[in-house]
Amino acid sequence: MIDVFLSYAHEDGTWVRRLADGLSRRGLRVFFDEWDVLPGDVVVHRTDTAISSAACAVVVVSPASVTSTRALEEYAALATAGAARNMRFIPVLIGDTALPPFAANRVWRDFRNIDEREYEDRVEELCAVILGETGRERPGGSGTATVREENLAAALPSPARPVTEPDRRAFVICYAPADAAYGRALADQLRTAGLPVWSEVDLKPGDNQFWTIRQQLAFAACVVVLMSPHSQDSDDITRAILEGMLHQRPFFPVLLEGQRNYHLAHTWYVDARDGRLLRPAELDLLRELDAAGGAGQPAEPAPVFPAPPARPAVGAVRVPPAASLERLDTYLSEGEFAHADLLTTAVVLEAADRLDEGWLGARHLRRIPSSVLAGVDAVWSDHSHGRQGFRAQAGLGRVRRARHADFLALSVACGWRTSVDAAVPRGYREFTGLAGPGPRRGFYPTLRNPQNELFLDWYDQWTATVLAVQLHPCHKEVSR
């Protein structure tokens, strides 16, 4: 069994030889072709055999490697092994070149422009990660190292790999880089309180970062969001919030500065604008949630937090419709239908000045400019060739009055339930699964707000919201 396969261009042999020596001295079984391909060996066969038996791979990325035919062939073989048996491979950057596509969704490490001590620290980290993957301990050592915090952001499409439950559900802390000092202090406080904590700092080299973040959010005991102008403007934080909503995870927003987050307007929050950490009573809420939800399904969080304040002391951020529509266009371009659906609900609620309440009714119709609904509808329609959007829904099922019978008929026509007698799935994630491949005509946008679904009247609020939007004057010409 090989612990780590080293892939590189021959021009980088001197640098890689030192890395191989450092890993080997720390107890790893290293495949380095200068040592392991013997005279008379068929190089391709020897390499393929090594890749198939390696627990991990370190891929050295440099200007030479991205143009090396041999290196690119190895990269392809490693990518196949990574997909087939979930082998970890760790990109290591040593030259001024862009990461190639194969490495874009892996947590990488930068060995450029570092001193001797930093070099040894990073080799030590690689060794700890690889030993952790193989399940071995280093001879004479603990096999652990401190994971360095490094910016590894990448915009990635949704992976095909199914999201599986982590070993332990954690309190996932989401924050912008500018709020990192408070985020680290909060993580330390939660760990001291005996609570499991995870943030992007805990990504290890070779992790599929997009998949790992989704895994943690999908099964989070709670999503702790640090609210500030920095996080409000962060697309990464917004996507994390929407992913948590998709799986109906409980949220614990902490306001550090400015106004409350646009997507968390209908959520109880902690006001920490004075820089304080959590009070004992707030920690007790998290302990209660940890105890109540440890064995539950991810779509059924325990409602242990207080209800949202009717009149919050701090208002929510107002996002210009143009900015929201641009983000909506991005999500639909990426095929993130559920994220786009959640964003659409927020856009409509904001237009009606009902973000804090999380729903709207017929009496709030006059507040919604026709231009907002038309803009949302146009984006959905453009990305679905007219199959999705408010006008497509109005063409499928006529809503004449704000009555439940009309909602039942519309929900069947849109595929939200199979018949007027059938129940709608209780969990938002399961509900979006009804859209099926395509998704089915008229399903989106649903205007369903997962934040409301911890409360008994969520269905009535959803019904009222859908009927109100369908009764808006801008739809009358379609439903005649």
XYZ file of C-alpha atoms in Angstrom:
480
model
C 0.000 0.000 0.000
C 1.313 3.451 -0.978
C 0.474 6.384 1.266
C 1.060 9.131 -1.290
C 1.703 9.272 -5.038
C 3.722 12.303 -6.195
C 2.706 13.656 -9.610
C 4.848 16.347 -11.230
C 6.665 17.517 -14.341
C 10.271 16.379 -14.665
C 11.419 20.007 -14.812
C 10.350 20.287 -11.161
C 12.231 17.149 -10.106
C 14.663 18.892 -7.743
C 11.850 20.552 -5.774
C 9.767 17.368 -5.675
C 12.757 15.261 -4.577
C 13.021 17.399 -1.439
C 9.286 17.051 -0.778
C 9.486 13.283 -1.233
C 12.366 13.124 1.213
C 10.483 15.247 3.780
C 7.361 13.082 3.599
C 9.381 9.879 3.709
C 11.335 11.039 6.781
C 7.990 11.603 8.523
C 7.033 7.962 8.072
C 5.030 8.029 4.819
C 5.323 5.410 2.074
C 5.949 7.631 -0.930
C 5.793 6.754 -4.621
C 8.347 8.987 -6.370
C 9.217 7.742 -9.828
C 12.958 8.494 -9.476
C 12.999 6.025 -6.575
C 10.355 3.519 -7.593
C 10.454 3.061 -11.380
C 13.317 0.623 -11.913
C 15.268 -0.180 -15.082
C 13.191 -2.515 -17.209
C 9.860 -1.401 -15.739
C 7.126 -0.329 -18.155
C 6.638 3.215 -16.900
C 2.924 3.456 -17.747
C 2.099 0.120 -16.093
C 4.170 0.893 -13.011
C 2.527 4.305 -12.672
C -1.013 2.979 -13.153
C -0.400 0.308 -10.520
C 0.897 2.910 -8.076
C -2.099 5.184 -8.627
C -4.551 2.324 -8.112
C -2.939 1.404 -4.779
C -2.242 4.909 -3.419
C -4.308 6.317 -0.584
C -3.591 9.927 -1.615
C -1.826 11.912 -4.283
C 0.060 15.191 -4.193
C -0.125 16.965 -7.544
C 2.590 19.577 -8.042
C 1.248 22.437 -10.152
C 3.769 24.669 -11.924
C 4.215 26.398 -15.289
C 5.992 23.260 -16.490
C 3.355 20.810 -15.285
C 0.404 22.513 -16.997
C 2.105 22.018 -20.382
C 3.606 18.564 -19.715
C 1.849 15.771 -21.614
C 3.015 13.185 -19.084
C 1.820 15.245 -16.120
C -1.567 15.904 -17.739
C -2.033 12.178 -18.380
C -1.316 11.483 -14.713
C -3.762 14.229 -13.712
C -6.467 12.543 -15.790
C -5.771 9.173 -14.153
C -5.842 10.751 -10.695
C -9.106 12.549 -11.423
C -10.625 9.224 -12.482
C -9.364 7.546 -9.303
C -10.711 10.436 -7.242
C -14.162 9.987 -8.730
C -14.171 6.186 -8.722
C -12.957 5.559 -5.175
C -12.948 9.017 -3.600
C -9.160 9.151 -3.436
C -7.885 12.377 -1.938
C -5.541 14.345 -4.147
C -3.917 17.546 -3.010
C -2.806 20.235 -5.484
C 0.435 21.963 -4.418
C 1.255 25.218 -6.188
C 4.945 26.047 -6.706
C 4.921 28.410 -9.661
C 3.103 31.410 -11.037
C 0.332 29.733 -12.997
C -3.416 29.404 -12.708
C -4.856 26.268 -11.163
C -6.002 23.917 -13.954
C -9.655 22.808 -13.981
C -8.913 19.417 -12.411
C -7.642 21.188 -9.265
C -10.240 23.931 -9.025
C -12.555 22.045 -6.695
C -9.845 20.748 -4.374
C -8.375 22.465 -1.355
C -4.851 23.322 -2.434
C -1.728 24.545 -0.688
C 0.533 27.363 -1.809
C 4.275 26.684 -1.482
C 5.285 29.875 -3.276
C 7.212 32.690 -1.582
C 7.538 30.992 1.813
C 10.502 30.772 4.164
C 12.105 27.621 5.528
C 9.917 27.393 8.624
C 6.719 27.878 6.611
C 7.886 25.187 4.207
C 8.413 22.681 7.029
C 5.040 23.597 8.569
C 3.250 22.903 5.298
C 5.030 19.606 4.742
C 4.058 18.695 8.300
C 0.431 19.532 7.526
C 0.475 17.414 4.359
C 1.867 14.516 6.347
C -0.845 14.844 9.017
C -3.627 14.930 6.434
C -2.261 11.936 4.510
C -1.773 9.886 7.673
C -5.314 10.738 8.688
C -6.562 9.481 5.341
C -4.671 6.188 5.636
C -5.658 5.674 9.258
C -2.023 5.181 10.318
C -0.120 6.937 13.046
C 3.325 8.339 12.461
C 6.017 6.259 14.120
C 7.020 8.086 17.271
C 4.500 10.861 16.767
C 0.864 11.822 17.041
C 0.219 12.205 13.326
C -1.444 15.574 13.831
C -0.617 19.121 12.817
C -2.286 22.494 12.959
C -4.231 23.187 9.759
C -3.304 26.550 8.337
C -6.009 29.051 7.484
C -5.720 29.882 3.792
C -8.092 31.466 1.320
C -9.250 28.641 -0.956
C -12.469 30.068 -2.414
C -13.659 28.847 -5.813
C -17.005 29.153 -7.588
C -17.995 25.610 -8.448
C -20.964 23.823 -9.940
C -22.982 21.371 -7.888
C -21.095 18.058 -7.702
C -22.648 14.750 -8.683
C -21.329 13.090 -5.541
C -24.203 12.609 -3.061
C -23.937 14.508 0.198
C -23.518 12.087 3.090
C -23.757 12.707 6.808
C -20.461 13.672 8.507
C -19.141 11.734 11.491
C -20.626 14.354 13.825
C -22.997 17.198 13.137
C -21.529 20.548 13.995
C -22.437 24.158 14.587
C -21.316 25.590 11.257
C -20.016 29.145 11.609
C -20.232 31.272 8.452
C -18.426 34.598 8.269
C -16.727 36.928 5.837
C -12.917 37.273 5.989
C -13.246 40.732 7.567
C -15.119 39.138 10.507
C -12.619 36.295 10.982
C -11.289 37.499 14.360
C -14.751 37.383 15.933
C -15.487 34.107 14.128
C -12.416 32.436 15.626
C -13.216 33.768 19.102
C -16.800 32.506 18.820
C -15.597 29.082 17.648
C -13.282 28.886 20.665
C -16.164 29.831 22.976
C -18.423 27.114 21.548
C -15.689 24.479 21.767
C -14.988 25.458 25.377
C -18.721 25.001 26.002
C -18.431 21.442 24.697
C -20.157 22.052 21.360
C -18.911 20.664 18.015
C -17.862 23.473 15.669
C -16.976 23.606 11.977
C -16.012 26.437 9.635
C -14.057 26.725 6.392
C -10.885 26.952 8.466
C -11.371 23.218 9.083
C -11.021 22.306 5.407
C -8.048 20.009 4.908
C -5.758 19.872 1.872
C -7.326 17.685 -0.783
C -10.905 18.173 0.430
C -13.478 18.747 -2.277
C -14.284 22.085 -0.703
C -17.643 22.699 -2.337
C -18.901 19.215 -1.474
C -17.528 19.380 2.084
C -19.154 22.742 2.783
C -22.469 21.454 1.458
C -22.115 18.326 3.568
C -21.588 20.347 6.732
C -24.477 22.712 5.959
C -26.880 19.926 4.988
C -26.436 18.198 8.355
C -25.546 21.155 10.562
C -26.812 21.138 14.123
C -27.202 24.850 13.488
C -25.914 27.434 11.003
C -24.339 30.354 12.861
C -24.154 33.387 10.559
C -22.156 36.460 11.513
C -24.140 39.354 10.061
C -22.253 42.436 8.894
C -21.979 44.556 5.751
C -19.104 42.282 4.714
C -21.129 39.084 4.959
C -24.164 40.687 3.344
C -22.058 41.462 0.275
C -20.440 38.008 0.207
C -21.788 35.600 -2.377
C -20.217 32.721 -0.417
C -22.178 33.626 2.730
C -25.385 34.080 0.741
C -24.980 30.652 -0.850
C -24.285 29.119 2.563
C -27.488 30.643 3.950
C -29.547 29.392 1.018
C -28.027 25.914 1.313
C -28.907 25.835 4.997
C -32.450 26.953 4.202
C -32.748 24.291 1.521
C -32.102 21.637 4.169
C -34.200 23.490 6.770
C -31.351 23.877 9.195
C -31.944 26.125 12.211
C -30.168 29.488 12.034
C -28.449 31.404 14.811
C -27.617 34.842 13.355
C -25.234 37.081 15.279
C -25.327 40.767 14.347
C -21.849 42.304 14.477
C -22.368 45.503 12.527
C -24.879 47.298 10.334
C -28.268 45.784 9.568
C -29.588 42.225 9.618
C -29.003 39.955 6.660
C -31.519 40.178 3.844
C -32.204 36.421 3.872
C -32.461 36.132 7.656
C -34.938 38.931 8.269
C -37.556 36.542 9.669
C -35.232 34.937 12.208
C -34.441 35.531 15.865
C -30.947 36.951 16.258
C -28.282 37.891 18.795
C -27.267 41.559 18.919
C -23.493 41.579 19.408
C -22.741 44.994 17.956
C -20.805 45.832 21.118
C -18.367 43.011 20.276
C -19.493 40.670 23.038
C -19.502 36.900 22.723
C -22.535 34.789 23.621
C -24.154 35.050 27.027
C -24.769 31.935 29.161
C -28.467 31.847 28.232
C -27.601 31.947 24.525
C -25.086 29.135 24.935
C -27.789 27.140 26.736
C -30.001 27.465 23.648
C -27.259 25.947 21.520
C -26.704 23.158 24.039
C -30.423 22.406 23.990
C -30.396 22.294 20.205
C -27.350 20.005 20.200
C -29.066 17.626 22.615
C -32.416 17.703 20.791
C -31.216 17.384 17.213
C -28.245 15.084 17.442
C -30.109 12.060 16.092
C -32.876 13.734 14.084
C -33.257 13.981 10.354
C -31.739 17.078 8.733
C -35.156 18.273 7.548
C -36.586 18.334 11.064
C -34.677 20.786 13.272
C -35.817 21.287 16.846
C -37.573 24.675 17.308
C -35.722 25.701 20.454
C -35.014 29.335 19.529
C -37.399 32.174 20.377
C -39.819 33.364 17.711
C -38.613 36.287 15.579
C -39.345 39.668 17.183
C -42.453 41.354 15.797
C -40.619 44.669 15.679
C -36.864 44.057 15.463
C -34.651 46.760 16.931
C -32.458 46.617 13.823
C -33.913 46.587 10.338
C -32.909 44.235 7.549
C -30.725 45.288 4.655
C -32.569 46.527 1.607
C -31.213 45.065 -1.622
C -31.968 46.891 -4.884
C -34.147 44.777 -7.188
C -31.544 45.014 -9.959
C -28.896 43.398 -7.735
C -31.287 40.632 -6.683
C -32.281 39.920 -10.276
C -28.632 39.700 -11.283
C -27.997 37.138 -8.553
C -31.172 35.281 -9.541
C -29.896 35.113 -13.116
C -26.605 33.657 -11.848
C -28.266 30.917 -9.798
C -30.498 29.879 -12.683
C -27.528 29.878 -15.068
C -25.843 27.408 -12.708
C -28.966 25.237 -12.419
C -29.382 26.096 -8.715
C -33.197 26.084 -8.900
C -33.803 25.784 -5.159
C -31.438 28.653 -4.371
C -33.141 30.749 -7.040
C -36.529 29.844 -5.568
C -35.507 30.985 -2.081
C -34.073 34.211 -3.461
C -37.279 34.867 -5.393
C -39.317 34.575 -2.205
C -37.059 37.120 -0.504
C -37.329 39.523 -3.451
C -41.135 39.396 -3.416
C -41.352 39.772 0.356
C -39.002 42.741 0.310
C -41.019 44.408 -2.441
C -44.085 44.122 -0.182
C -42.098 45.288 2.873
C -42.807 41.923 4.523
C -39.319 40.484 5.001
C -39.613 40.647 8.785
C -42.932 38.771 8.692
C -41.846 36.169 6.145
C -45.142 36.073 4.235
C -47.718 38.389 2.642
C -51.429 38.494 1.968
C -53.869 40.070 -0.460
C -53.948 43.306 1.540
C -50.265 43.830 0.811
C -50.632 43.611 -2.973
C -50.574 47.337 -3.617
C -47.075 47.560 -2.153
C -45.547 45.316 -4.823
C -44.473 47.185 -7.960
C -45.442 45.389 -11.142
C -41.877 45.899 -12.357
C -40.497 43.639 -9.604
C -42.798 40.719 -10.410
C -42.265 41.243 -14.124
C -38.485 41.266 -13.663
C -38.501 38.068 -11.602
C -40.855 36.399 -14.056
C -38.705 37.372 -17.031
C -35.562 35.810 -15.531
C -37.328 32.528 -14.725
C -38.979 32.471 -18.131
C -35.747 33.205 -20.014
C -33.913 30.342 -18.321
C -36.734 27.826 -18.806
C -38.004 28.737 -22.287
C -41.250 29.935 -20.752
C -41.834 26.822 -18.605
C -41.280 28.533 -15.244
C -42.360 31.833 -13.716
C -45.479 33.529 -12.392
C -47.072 33.941 -15.797
C -46.481 30.293 -16.686
C -48.194 29.352 -13.419
C -51.090 31.702 -14.124
C -51.549 29.967 -17.452
C -51.679 26.544 -15.794
C -54.145 27.298 -13.017
C -56.481 30.266 -12.710
C -56.651 31.994 -9.348
C -59.843 34.057 -9.193
C -60.116 34.667 -5.473
C -57.996 34.319 -2.343
C -59.517 31.003 -1.335
C -57.977 27.656 -0.520
C -59.787 25.829 -3.336
C -57.962 28.015 -5.862
C -54.636 27.320 -4.157
C -55.296 23.566 -4.251
C -55.990 23.665 -7.971
C -52.892 25.761 -8.646
C -50.664 23.540 -6.493
C -51.760 20.443 -8.429
C -51.217 22.201 -11.752
C -47.705 23.278 -10.692
C -46.766 19.849 -9.344
C -46.563 20.878 -5.689
C -48.901 17.990 -4.794
C -50.200 15.015 -6.759
C -53.914 15.707 -6.164
C -56.155 18.058 -4.216
C -56.423 15.376 -1.529
C -52.682 14.740 -1.284
C -50.451 16.384 1.294
C -47.552 18.641 0.370
C -44.171 17.318 1.576
C -43.393 18.796 4.980
C -39.713 19.400 4.309
C -38.622 21.998 1.773
C -35.814 19.758 0.454
C -38.231 16.882 -0.171
C -40.689 19.344 -1.684
C -38.195 20.619 -4.268
C -37.548 17.001 -5.242
C -41.040 16.934 -6.746
C -39.794 19.219 -9.511
C -38.052 16.213 -10.991
C -35.728 16.390 -13.984
C -36.298 19.481 -16.004
C -37.801 20.590 -13.646
C -41.485 20.015 -14.381
C -43.463 22.804 -15.956
C -44.663 25.600 -13.688
C -43.093 24.273 -10.500
C -40.957 27.339 -9.813
C -41.083 29.815 -8.192
C -42.927 28.320 -5.213
C -42.771 31.277 -2.747
C -42.422 28.710 0.019
C -40.378 30.086 2.935
C -38.535 27.413 4.970
C -37.903 29.915 7.775
C -41.633 29.849 8.566
C -41.892 26.094 8.678
C -40.909 25.739 12.318
C -44.275 27.285 13.148
C -47.734 25.708 12.952
C -49.274 28.281 10.606
C -46.616 27.983 7.893
C -48.990 26.374 5.382
C -51.591 29.132 5.760
C -48.884 31.763 5.317
C -47.553 30.038 2.210
C -51.058 29.753 0.758
C -51.737 33.447 1.379
C -48.449 34.468 -0.251
C -48.990 32.423 -3.409
C -52.597 33.589 -3.834
C -51.639 37.221 -3.286
C -48.970 37.134 -5.984
C -51.255 35.317 -8.416
C -53.955 37.953 -7.813
C -51.585 40.804 -8.603
C -52.945 42.939 -11.479
C -49.949 42.140 -13.668
C -51.247 38.546 -14.048
C -54.839 39.327 -14.992
C -54.280 39.328 -18.733
C -52.788 35.797 -18.553
C -55.503 34.247 -16.395
C -58.467 35.519 -18.437
